[in-house]
PDB file of C-alpha atoms in Angstrom:
ATOM      1  CA  MET I  54       9.222   2.905  17.182  1.00 53.00           C
ATOM      2  CA  ASP I  55      10.181   2.525  13.511  1.00 62.00           C
ATOM      3  CA  ILE I  56       7.487   1.901  10.888  1.00 66.00           C
ATOM      4  CA  LEU I  57       9.320  -1.282   9.849  1.00 67.00           C
ATOM      5  CA  ASP I  58       8.865  -2.581  13.401  1.00 81.00           C
ATOM      6  CA  VAL I  59       5.160  -1.787  13.225  1.00 87.00           C
ATOM      7  CA  ARG I  60       4.770  -3.613   9.935  1.00 88.00           C
ATOM      8  CA  ASP I  61       6.717  -6.583  11.214  1.00 89.00           C
ATOM      9  CA  GLU I  62       4.303  -6.862  14.137  1.00 92.00           C
ATOM     10  CA  LEU I  63       1.277  -6.543  11.845  1.00 93.00           C
ATOM     11  CA  PHE I  64       2.588  -9.088   9.345  1.00 91.00           C
ATOM     12  CA  ARG I  65       2.878 -11.602  12.190  1.00 91.00           C
ATOM     13  CA  HIS I  66      -0.736 -11.018  13.233  1.00 92.00           C
ATOM     14  CA  ARG I  67      -3.117 -13.818  12.221  1.00 92.00           C
ATOM     15  CA  PRO I  68      -6.862 -13.071  11.898  1.00 93.00           C
ATOM     16  CA  ALA I  69      -8.964 -15.001  14.394  1.00 93.00           C
ATOM     17  CA  ARG I  70     -11.895 -15.504  11.980  1.00 95.00           C
ATOM     18  CA  ALA I  71     -12.369 -16.143   8.285  1.00 95.00           C
ATOM     19  CA  ASP I  72     -14.470 -12.998   7.754  1.00 95.00           C
ATOM     20  CA  ILE I  73     -11.626 -10.885   9.161  1.00 96.00           C
ATOM     21  CA  GLY I  74      -9.205 -12.504   6.716  1.00 96.00           C
ATOM     22  CA  ARG I  75     -11.622 -11.881   3.849  1.00 95.00           C
ATOM     23  CA  ALA I  76     -11.880  -8.224   4.883  1.00 95.00           C
ATOM     24  CA  GLU I  77      -8.076  -7.972   4.854  1.00 95.00           C
ATOM     25  CA  ALA I  78      -7.842  -9.592   1.411  1.00 94.00           C
ATOM     26  CA  ALA I  79     -10.570  -7.369  -0.054  1.00 93.00           C
ATOM     27  CA  THR I  80      -8.931  -4.233   1.347  1.00 94.00           C
ATOM     28  CA  THR I  81      -5.475  -5.247   0.108  1.00 92.00           C
ATOM     29  CA  LEU I  82      -6.849  -5.877  -3.384  1.00 91.00           C
ATOM     30  CA  ARG I  83      -8.643  -2.535  -3.333  1.00 89.00           C
ATOM     31  CA  PHE I  84      -5.346  -0.750  -2.625  1.00 88.00           C
ATOM     32  CA  ALA I  85      -3.190  -2.822  -4.987  1.00 83.00           C
ATOM     33  CA  CYS I  86      -5.285  -3.266  -8.117  1.00 76.00           C
ATOM     34  CA  ALA I  87      -5.392  -0.754 -10.931  1.00 54.00           C
ATOM     35  CA  GLY I  88      -9.082  -1.087 -11.777  1.00 51.00           C
ATOM     36  CA  THR I  89      -9.216  -3.627 -14.575  1.00 52.00           C
ATOM     37  CA  LEU I  90      -9.401  -7.381 -14.985  1.00 57.00           C
ATOM     38  CA  ASP I  91      -8.794  -7.652 -18.732  1.00 51.00           C
ATOM     39  CA  ARG I  92      -5.325  -8.434 -19.959  1.00 51.00           C
ATOM     40  CA  THR I  93      -3.848 -10.232 -22.940  1.00 45.00           C
ATOM     41  CA  VAL I  94      -1.969 -13.369 -21.945  1.00 46.00           C
ATOM     42  CA  GLY I  95      -0.250 -15.208 -24.770  1.00 48.00           C
ATOM     43  CA  ALA I  96      -2.469 -15.234 -27.833  1.00 48.00           C
ATOM     44  CA  ALA I  97      -5.752 -14.888 -25.945  1.00 52.00           C
ATOM     45  CA  SER I  98      -7.424 -12.183 -23.908  1.00 58.00           C
ATOM     46  CA  VAL I  99      -8.545 -13.676 -20.608  1.00 66.00           C
ATOM     47  CA  PRO I 100      -9.615 -12.194 -17.269  1.00 75.00           C
ATOM     48  CA  VAL I 101      -6.448 -11.786 -15.214  1.00 77.00           C
ATOM     49  CA  LEU I 102      -5.772 -10.007 -11.950  1.00 81.00           C
ATOM     50  CA  ASP I 103      -2.213  -8.748 -11.452  1.00 78.00           C
ATOM     51  CA  VAL I 104      -1.455  -7.611  -7.917  1.00 81.00           C
ATOM     52  CA  PRO I 105       1.746  -5.634  -7.184  1.00 77.00           C
ATOM     53  CA  ALA I 106       1.625  -6.002  -3.389  1.00 71.00           C
ATOM     54  CA  GLY I 107       4.982  -4.287  -2.873  1.00 69.00           C
ATOM     55  CA  CYS I 108       7.011  -6.728  -0.802  1.00 77.00           C
ATOM     56  CA  ALA I 109       7.491 -10.458  -0.343  1.00 81.00           C
ATOM     57  CA  ARG I 110       5.674 -10.617   2.986  1.00 86.00           C
ATOM     58  CA  ALA I 111       2.630  -8.797   1.627  1.00 87.00           C
ATOM     59  CA  VAL I 112       2.530 -11.092  -1.403  1.00 86.00           C
ATOM     60  CA  GLY I 113       2.838 -14.182   0.768  1.00 89.00           C
ATOM     61  CA  ARG I 114       0.086 -13.002   3.115  1.00 91.00           C
ATOM     62  CA  LEU I 115      -2.322 -12.153   0.278  1.00 91.00           C
ATOM     63  CA  ALA I 116      -1.549 -15.390  -1.575  1.00 91.00           C
ATOM     64  CA  ARG I 117      -2.395 -17.428   1.544  1.00 93.00           C
ATOM     65  CA  GLN I 118      -5.641 -15.509   2.070  1.00 94.00           C
ATOM     66  CA  ILE I 119      -6.819 -15.967  -1.527  1.00 94.00           C
ATOM     67  CA  THR I 120      -5.878 -19.650  -1.522  1.00 94.00           C
ATOM     68  CA  ASP I 121      -7.168 -20.538   1.948  1.00 94.00           C
ATOM     69  CA  LEU I 122     -10.258 -18.334   2.222  1.00 95.00           C
ATOM     70  CA  PHE I 123     -11.484 -18.340  -1.378  1.00 94.00           C
ATOM     71  CA  GLU I 124      -9.877 -21.619  -2.557  1.00 94.00           C
ATOM     72  CA  ILE I 125      -8.577 -19.920  -5.691  1.00 93.00           C
ATOM     73  CA  PRO I 126      -5.002 -20.610  -6.870  1.00 92.00           C
ATOM     74  CA  VAL I 127      -2.493 -17.813  -7.444  1.00 90.00           C
ATOM     75  CA  VAL I 128       0.819 -17.555  -9.288  1.00 88.00           C
ATOM     76  CA  ARG I 129       3.705 -15.584  -7.815  1.00 83.00           C
ATOM     77  CA  LEU I 130       5.200 -13.527 -10.632  1.00 79.00           C
ATOM     78  CA  SER I 131       8.028 -12.306  -8.419  1.00 77.00           C
ATOM     79  CA  ALA I 132       8.823 -11.685  -4.761  1.00 76.00           C
ATOM     80  CA  GLU I 133       6.740  -8.484  -4.979  1.00 78.00           C
ATOM     81  CA  SER I 134       3.728  -9.429  -7.109  1.00 81.00           C
ATOM     82  CA  LEU I 135       1.274 -12.189  -7.852  1.00 84.00           C
ATOM     83  CA  ARG I 136      -1.251 -13.072 -10.545  1.00 85.00           C
ATOM     84  CA  VAL I 137      -4.670 -14.679 -10.385  1.00 88.00           C
ATOM     85  CA  VAL I 138      -5.790 -16.387 -13.604  1.00 84.00           C
ATOM     86  CA  ALA I 139      -8.242 -19.095 -12.536  1.00 87.00           C
ATOM     87  CA  ARG I 140     -11.754 -17.979 -11.504  1.00 89.00           C
ATOM     88  CA  VAL I 141     -10.894 -14.291 -11.580  1.00 87.00           C
ATOM     89  CA  PRO I 142     -14.520 -13.089 -12.008  1.00 86.00           C
ATOM     90  CA  GLU I 143     -15.476 -15.207  -8.998  1.00 89.00           C
ATOM     91  CA  LEU I 144     -12.735 -13.646  -6.849  1.00 90.00           C
ATOM     92  CA  ALA I 145     -13.708 -10.154  -8.023  1.00 88.00           C
ATOM     93  CA  ARG I 146     -17.337 -10.860  -7.155  1.00 89.00           C
ATOM     94  CA  ARG I 147     -16.633 -12.406  -3.744  1.00 90.00           C
ATOM     95  CA  THR I 148     -14.292  -9.603  -2.687  1.00 90.00           C
ATOM     96  CA  ARG I 149     -16.626  -7.015  -4.260  1.00 86.00           C
ATOM     97  CA  LEU I 150     -13.920  -5.607  -6.502  1.00 83.00           C
ATOM     98  CA  CYS I 151     -16.684  -5.488  -9.111  1.00 83.00           C
ATOM     99  CA  ASP I 152     -20.448  -5.200  -8.855  1.00 79.00           C
ATOM    100  CA  SER I 153     -22.950  -7.556 -10.475  1.00 78.00           C
ATOM    101  CA  THR I 154     -22.577  -5.766 -13.826  1.00 79.00           C
ATOM    102  CA  GLY I 155     -18.788  -6.110 -13.819  1.00 75.00           C
ATOM    103  CA  ARG I 156     -18.215  -2.431 -13.052  1.00 79.00           C
ATOM    104  CA  TRP I 157     -15.198  -1.657 -10.846  1.00 80.00           C
ATOM    105  CA  VAL I 158     -16.181  -0.613  -7.312  1.00 80.00           C
ATOM    106  CA  ARG I 159     -14.099   2.203  -5.850  1.00 80.00           C
ATOM    107  CA  GLY I 160     -14.896   1.920  -2.137  1.00 86.00           C
ATOM    108  CA  LEU I 161     -14.635  -0.905   0.375  1.00 91.00           C
ATOM    109  CA  PRO I 162     -17.125  -3.801   0.132  1.00 89.00           C
ATOM    110  CA  PRO I 163     -20.386  -3.506   2.137  1.00 89.00           C
ATOM    111  CA  PRO I 164     -19.577  -6.583   4.286  1.00 90.00           C
ATOM    112  CA  VAL I 165     -16.389  -4.803   5.399  1.00 93.00           C
ATOM    113  CA  VAL I 166     -18.018  -1.427   6.019  1.00 92.00           C
ATOM    114  CA  ALA I 167     -20.869  -3.062   7.962  1.00 92.00           C
ATOM    115  CA  GLY I 168     -18.606  -5.482   9.846  1.00 93.00           C
ATOM    116  CA  ASP I 169     -17.978  -5.648  13.570  1.00 95.00           C
ATOM    117  CA  ASP I 170     -14.987  -4.084  15.313  1.00 95.00           C
ATOM    118  CA  ALA I 171     -12.676  -7.001  14.472  1.00 95.00           C
ATOM    119  CA  VAL I 172     -13.547  -6.777  10.750  1.00 96.00           C
ATOM    120  CA  LEU I 173     -13.044  -2.996  10.723  1.00 96.00           C
ATOM    121  CA  ALA I 174      -9.678  -3.417  12.476  1.00 96.00           C
ATOM    122  CA  GLY I 175      -8.714  -6.020   9.864  1.00 96.00           C
ATOM    123  CA  ALA I 176      -9.505  -3.560   7.071  1.00 96.00           C
ATOM    124  CA  TRP I 177      -7.371  -0.922   8.782  1.00 97.00           C
ATOM    125  CA  ARG I 178      -4.530  -3.429   9.250  1.00 96.00           C
ATOM    126  CA  ALA I 179      -4.547  -4.295   5.542  1.00 94.00           C
ATOM    127  CA  ALA I 180      -4.752  -0.631   4.532  1.00 94.00           C
ATOM    128  CA  PHE I 181      -1.844   0.326   6.778  1.00 93.00           C
ATOM    129  CA  LEU I 182       0.321  -2.503   5.430  1.00 91.00           C
ATOM    130  CA  ALA I 183      -0.533  -1.383   1.890  1.00 89.00           C
ATOM    131  CA  ALA I 184      -0.168   2.390   2.215  1.00 88.00           C
ATOM    132  CA  GLY I 185       0.421   3.515   5.792  1.00 89.00           C
ATOM    133  CA  ALA I 186       2.924   5.969   7.222  1.00 87.00           C
ATOM    134  CA  LEU I 187       3.704   6.700  10.844  1.00 83.00           C
ATOM    135  CA  GLY I 188       5.162  10.010  12.065  1.00 73.00           C
ATOM    136  CA  GLY I 189       8.747  10.901  11.239  1.00 48.00           C
ATOM    137  CA  ARG I 190      10.683  13.928  10.011  1.00 45.00           C
ATOM    138  CA  GLY I 191       9.168  16.366  12.510  1.00 44.00           C
ATOM    139  CA  ARG I 192       5.546  15.296  12.131  1.00 54.00           C
ATOM    140  CA  ALA I 193       3.394  13.249  14.451  1.00 56.00           C
ATOM    141  CA  GLY I 194       0.491  11.028  13.540  1.00 85.00           C
ATOM    142  CA  LEU I 195      -0.565   8.234  11.228  1.00 92.00           C
ATOM    143  CA  GLU I 196      -1.608   8.492   7.588  1.00 90.00           C
ATOM    144  CA  LEU I 197      -3.047   6.302   4.836  1.00 91.00           C
ATOM    145  CA  LEU I 198      -2.791   7.274   1.166  1.00 88.00           C
ATOM    146  CA  CYS I 199      -5.965   5.831  -0.353  1.00 89.00           C
ATOM    147  CA  PRO I 200      -6.661   4.855  -3.983  1.00 85.00           C
ATOM    148  CA  SER I 201     -10.025   6.679  -4.089  1.00 85.00           C
ATOM    149  CA  PRO I 202     -12.115   9.157  -2.079  1.00 86.00           C
ATOM    150  CA  GLU I 203     -14.653   6.384  -1.447  1.00 89.00           C
ATOM    151  CA  THR I 204     -12.002   4.169   0.137  1.00 91.00           C
ATOM    152  CA  ALA I 205     -10.797   7.045   2.296  1.00 91.00           C
ATOM    153  CA  MET I 206     -14.337   7.783   3.460  1.00 92.00           C
ATOM    154  CA  ALA I 207     -14.920   4.115   4.306  1.00 93.00           C
ATOM    155  CA  LEU I 208     -11.741   3.908   6.386  1.00 95.00           C
ATOM    156  CA  THR I 209     -12.492   7.214   8.108  1.00 94.00           C
ATOM    157  CA  GLY I 210     -15.929   5.927   9.046  1.00 93.00           C
ATOM    158  CA  ALA I 211     -14.433   2.635  10.223  1.00 94.00           C
ATOM    159  CA  ALA I 212     -11.990   4.514  12.462  1.00 94.00           C
ATOM    160  CA  ARG I 213     -14.792   6.534  14.011  1.00 92.00           C
ATOM    161  CA  ARG I 214     -16.822   3.392  14.690  1.00 93.00           C
ATOM    162  CA  LEU I 215     -13.733   2.047  16.468  1.00 94.00           C
ATOM    163  CA  GLY I 216     -13.635   5.180  18.625  1.00 93.00           C
ATOM    164  CA  VAL I 217     -10.700   6.810  16.819  1.00 93.00           C
ATOM    165  CA  ALA I 218     -10.818  10.370  15.444  1.00 92.00           C
ATOM    166  CA  ALA I 219      -9.757  10.344  11.777  1.00 93.00           C
ATOM    167  CA  LEU I 220      -9.952  13.004   9.064  1.00 91.00           C
ATOM    168  CA  THR I 221     -10.009  12.771   5.278  1.00 89.00           C
ATOM    169  CA  ARG I 222      -7.823  15.190   3.328  1.00 85.00           C
ATOM    170  CA  PRO I 223      -8.217  15.311  -0.468  1.00 78.00           C
ATOM    171  CA  GLY I 224      -5.198  15.171  -2.768  1.00 66.00           C
ATOM    172  CA  THR I 225      -4.508  15.067  -6.499  1.00 59.00           C
ATOM    173  CA  HIS I 226      -3.372  11.443  -6.552  1.00 58.00           C
ATOM    174  CA  GLY I 227      -5.460  10.089  -3.719  1.00 68.00           C
ATOM    175  CA  ASP I 228      -7.152  11.112  -0.531  1.00 84.00           C
ATOM    176  CA  ARG I 229      -5.332  10.778   2.789  1.00 87.00           C
ATOM    177  CA  VAL I 230      -6.838   9.476   5.995  1.00 92.00           C
ATOM    178  CA  VAL I 231      -5.082  11.246   8.862  1.00 91.00           C
ATOM    179  CA  ILE I 232      -4.972  10.522  12.592  1.00 93.00           C
ATOM    180  CA  ARG I 233      -3.170  13.239  14.512  1.00 89.00           C
ATOM    181  CA  ASP I 234      -3.939  12.809  18.211  1.00 89.00           C
ATOM    182  CA  PRO I 235      -1.222  10.671  19.896  1.00 89.00           C
ATOM    183  CA  ALA I 236      -3.785   8.796  21.995  1.00 89.00           C
ATOM    184  CA  ASP I 237      -5.773   7.926  18.854  1.00 92.00           C
ATOM    185  CA  VAL I 238      -2.605   6.812  17.057  1.00 92.00           C
ATOM    186  CA  ARG I 239      -1.779   4.468  19.916  1.00 91.00           C
ATOM    187  CA  ALA I 240      -5.381   3.257  19.974  1.00 93.00           C
ATOM    188  CA  VAL I 241      -5.511   2.376  16.280  1.00 95.00           C
ATOM    189  CA  LEU I 242      -2.116   0.676  16.431  1.00 94.00           C
ATOM    190  CA  GLY I 243      -3.427  -1.505  19.230  1.00 94.00           C
ATOM    191  CA  LEU I 244      -6.679  -2.250  17.411  1.00 95.00           C
ATOM    192  CA  MET I 245      -4.760  -3.286  14.281  1.00 96.00           C
ATOM    193  CA  GLY I 246      -2.742  -5.768  16.344  1.00 94.00           C
ATOM    194  CA  ALA I 247       0.474  -3.820  16.912  1.00 92.00           C
ATOM    195  CA  SER I 248       0.243  -3.724  20.706  1.00 91.00           C
ATOM    196  CA  ARG I 249       3.999  -3.407  21.263  1.00 90.00           C
ATOM    197  CA  ALA I 250       4.147  -0.498  18.825  1.00 88.00           C
ATOM    198  CA  ALA I 251       1.192   1.141  20.562  1.00 89.00           C
ATOM    199  CA  GLN I 252       3.016   1.017  23.887  1.00 87.00           C
ATOM    200  CA  ALA I 253       6.350   2.182  22.471  1.00 84.00           C
ATOM    201  CA  TRP I 254       5.187   4.912  20.077  1.00 79.00           C
ATOM    202  CA  ASP I 255       5.919   8.455  21.207  1.00 73.00           C
ATOM    203  CA  PRO I 256       5.548  11.379  18.772  1.00 71.00           C
ATOM    204  CA  ALA I 257       8.234  13.306  20.667  1.00 65.00           C
ATOM    205  CA  LEU I 258      10.778  10.671  19.612  1.00 54.00           C
ATOM    206  CA  ARG I 259       9.956  10.879  15.897  1.00 48.00           C
ATOM    207  CA  ARG I 260      11.827  14.152  15.305  1.00 44.00           C
ATOM    208  CA  GLY I 261      15.433  13.793  14.277  1.00 43.00           C
ATOM    209  CA  PRO I 262      18.315  15.541  16.106  1.00 40.00           C
ATOM    210  CA  GLY I 263      18.270  19.267  15.443  1.00 39.00           C
ATOM    211  CA  GLU I 264      14.995  19.134  13.497  1.00 37.00           C
ATOM    212  CA  ALA I 265      12.597  21.913  14.356  1.00 37.00           C
ATOM    213  CA  ALA I 266       8.880  21.638  13.914  1.00 36.00           C
ATOM    214  CA  VAL I 267       7.679  23.077  10.592  1.00 34.00           C
ATOM    215  CA  SER I 268       4.785  25.516  10.444  1.00 34.00           C
ATOM    216  CA  GLY I 269       1.551  23.620   9.796  1.00 35.00           C
ATOM    217  CA  ALA I 270       0.287  25.015   6.490  1.00 37.00           C
ATOM    218  CA  LEU I 271       3.630  25.067   4.704  1.00 34.00           C
ATOM    219  CA  HIS I 272       4.629  21.713   6.120  1.00 37.00           C
ATOM    220  CA  ASP I 273       1.345  20.105   5.069  1.00 43.00           C
ATOM    221  CA  ALA I 274       1.576  21.565   1.559  1.00 44.00           C
ATOM    222  CA  ASN I 275       5.165  20.428   1.047  1.00 44.00           C
ATOM    223  CA  ARG I 276       4.445  17.014   2.515  1.00 51.00           C
ATOM    224  CA  GLU I 277       1.306  16.660   0.382  1.00 52.00           C
ATOM    225  CA  ARG I 278       3.295  17.255  -2.803  1.00 54.00           C
ATOM    226  CA  ALA I 279       6.079  14.888  -1.743  1.00 59.00           C
ATOM    227  CA  SER I 280       3.588  12.237  -0.626  1.00 62.00           C
ATOM    228  CA  GLN I 281       1.647  12.404  -3.868  1.00 63.00           C
ATOM    229  CA  ALA I 282       4.793  12.230  -6.018  1.00 66.00           C
ATOM    230  CA  ALA I 283       6.176   9.279  -4.060  1.00 71.00           C
ATOM    231  CA  ALA I 284       2.858   7.415  -4.181  1.00 73.00           C
ATOM    232  CA  THR I 285       2.489   7.929  -7.931  1.00 74.00           C
ATOM    233  CA  THR I 286       6.040   6.791  -8.616  1.00 78.00           C
ATOM    234  CA  THR I 287       5.656   3.775  -6.340  1.00 79.00           C
ATOM    235  CA  LEU I 288       2.455   2.605  -8.061  1.00 80.00           C
ATOM    236  CA  ARG I 289       4.022   3.004 -11.519  1.00 81.00           C
ATOM    237  CA  VAL I 290       7.178   1.145 -10.452  1.00 82.00           C
ATOM    238  CA  GLN I 291       5.163  -1.676  -8.839  1.00 79.00           C
ATOM    239  CA  ALA I 292       3.114  -2.098 -12.018  1.00 78.00           C
ATOM    240  CA  LEU I 293       6.290  -2.105 -14.116  1.00 78.00           C
ATOM    241  CA  LEU I 294       7.982  -4.722 -11.918  1.00 80.00           C
ATOM    242  CA  ALA I 295       5.006  -7.042 -12.258  1.00 75.00           C
ATOM    243  CA  ASP I 296       5.984  -7.440 -15.943  1.00 75.00           C
ATOM    244  CA  PRO I 297       9.451  -5.899 -16.481  1.00 78.00           C
ATOM    245  CA  PRO I 298      10.258  -4.884 -20.072  1.00 75.00           C
ATOM    246  CA  ALA I 299      13.255  -6.484 -21.764  1.00 77.00           C
ATOM    247  CA  GLY I 300      16.630  -4.826 -21.644  1.00 79.00           C
ATOM    248  CA  VAL I 301      16.226  -2.784 -18.483  1.00 82.00           C
ATOM    249  CA  PRO I 302      19.631  -2.347 -16.784  1.00 84.00           C
ATOM    250  CA  GLU I 303      19.963  -4.278 -13.530  1.00 85.00           C
ATOM    251  CA  ARG I 304      20.908  -1.158 -11.564  1.00 87.00           C
ATOM    252  CA  LEU I 305      17.622   0.500 -12.561  1.00 87.00           C
ATOM    253  CA  LEU I 306      15.599  -2.599 -11.639  1.00 87.00           C
ATOM    254  CA  ALA I 307      17.383  -2.753  -8.281  1.00 87.00           C
ATOM    255  CA  THR I 308      16.440   0.848  -7.547  1.00 88.00           C
ATOM    256  CA  GLY I 309      12.863   0.129  -8.623  1.00 87.00           C
ATOM    257  CA  LEU I 310      12.676  -2.817  -6.226  1.00 87.00           C
ATOM    258  CA  LEU I 311      14.003  -0.600  -3.442  1.00 87.00           C
ATOM    259  CA  ARG I 312      11.222   1.934  -4.122  1.00 86.00           C
ATOM    260  CA  ALA I 313       8.509  -0.757  -4.333  1.00 84.00           C
ATOM    261  CA  ARG I 314       9.592  -2.455  -1.109  1.00 81.00           C
ATOM    262  CA  ASN I 315       9.742   0.800   0.857  1.00 80.00           C
ATOM    263  CA  PRO I 316       6.831   2.978  -0.307  1.00 78.00           C
ATOM    264  CA  GLU I 317       6.804   5.017   2.914  1.00 72.00           C
ATOM    265  CA  LEU I 318      10.447   6.158   2.753  1.00 77.00           C
ATOM    266  CA  SER I 319      11.723   9.417   1.283  1.00 77.00           C
ATOM    267  CA  LEU I 320      14.248   9.492  -1.559  1.00 81.00           C
ATOM    268  CA  GLN I 321      16.967  10.444   0.915  1.00 79.00           C
ATOM    269  CA  GLU I 322      16.103   7.448   3.102  1.00 80.00           C
ATOM    270  CA  LEU I 323      16.053   5.160   0.053  1.00 84.00           C
ATOM    271  CA  GLY I 324      19.505   6.441  -0.838  1.00 84.00           C
ATOM    272  CA  ARG I 325      20.821   5.366   2.560  1.00 83.00           C
ATOM    273  CA  LEU I 326      19.440   1.850   2.002  1.00 84.00           C
ATOM    274  CA  ALA I 327      21.018   1.511  -1.442  1.00 84.00           C
ATOM    275  CA  ASP I 328      24.179  -0.559  -1.874  1.00 80.00           C
ATOM    276  CA  PRO I 329      26.343   1.432  -2.259  1.00 82.00           C
ATOM    277  CA  PRO I 330      24.515   4.414  -0.702  1.00 84.00           C
ATOM    278  CA  MET I 331      23.377   7.138  -3.113  1.00 85.00           C
ATOM    279  CA  THR I 332      22.099  10.684  -2.934  1.00 85.00           C
ATOM    280  CA  LYS I 333      18.392  11.366  -3.263  1.00 81.00           C
ATOM    281  CA  ASP I 334      19.052  12.966  -6.675  1.00 82.00           C
ATOM    282  CA  ALA I 335      20.739   9.778  -7.865  1.00 86.00           C
ATOM    283  CA  ILE I 336      17.786   7.673  -6.659  1.00 88.00           C
ATOM    284  CA  ALA I 337      15.315  10.018  -8.363  1.00 86.00           C
ATOM    285  CA  GLY I 338      17.331   9.906 -11.592  1.00 86.00           C
ATOM    286  CA  ARG I 339      17.382   6.116 -11.678  1.00 88.00           C
ATOM    287  CA  LEU I 340      13.651   5.879 -11.044  1.00 88.00           C
ATOM    288  CA  ARG I 341      12.999   8.414 -13.791  1.00 86.00           C
ATOM    289  CA  ARG I 342      15.175   6.477 -16.277  1.00 86.00           C
ATOM    290  CA  LEU I 343      13.477   3.211 -15.293  1.00 86.00           C
ATOM    291  CA  LEU I 344      10.026   4.611 -16.038  1.00 85.00           C
ATOM    292  CA  GLU I 345      11.228   6.274 -19.254  1.00 84.00           C
ATOM    293  CA  HIS I 346      12.683   2.951 -20.416  1.00 79.00           C
ATOM    294  CA  ALA I 347       9.348   1.226 -19.734  1.00 75.00           C
ATOM    295  CA  GLU I 348       7.441   3.938 -21.609  1.00 75.00           C
ATOM    296  CA  ARG I 349       9.715   3.624 -24.666  1.00 76.00           C
ATOM    297  CA  GLU I 350       9.221  -0.131 -24.599  1.00 69.00           C
ATOM    298  CA  ARG I 351       5.435   0.294 -24.454  1.00 64.00           C
ATOM    299  CA  LEU I 352       5.418   2.684 -27.440  1.00 64.00           C
ATOM    300  CA  THR I 353       7.466   0.313 -29.618  1.00 66.00           C
ATOM    301  CA  ARG I 354       5.163  -2.687 -29.066  1.00 59.00           C
TER     302      ARG I 354
END
């Protein structure tokens, strides 16, 4: 069962209740937003919320939730990002992005944490669509790369309330929530709404031909570094694509879009998806030049 199949099944899931949809929207915003509402637009500084959701389906889903559940209009900046300008403080308050003093809240909102099983499953569904990974390359299990320790703790607690054993592992660029037991992986997939994936998923099938299992400590350390680097690059690229600087070569933008749309894939896997295919070093080089170009543009403003 490929992770793209899992996400396809989850994207087609429709929450049965409004509070589940609100929990999904709040969780998605918690993963996508950088922690500020202030931004200069035109000649004035107004509260704005830019959301690099990563792919067209995620943007469409979040846009519908904000519009339908909160009755607040959104603007799609691109296929991968959207912007909220009208009633931004209201949206931040209702999704608990900010507290009553306007301070950014790092964990999940209390109504989500205290919700019933369907609300907790909705939060997990949104988190997985935002930053989930499933098995692959000799490892079994399910992981979420979270934007803060508080978010990781909230999702770990939610998993345990749902009867699923989850662990939190700290990292430099974000804590990971990890589910290792195959039965628990299948259980959480089913709870999120990916019932076909839950039935089809088998950790024994995730290892490629000729791949041997890697020793735990070394494998975890190497994977931690690669995961952190990929997550950091993805977040920077998504933020850049929300407002691309002038003069960026199309080939660099195309590679950036490929990274943003496939945050869970390795550089080697991204290279296979490129047209024409490229090596992982070529992909890494283009991403590096894209970010360097954006940094030069920022310094000259």
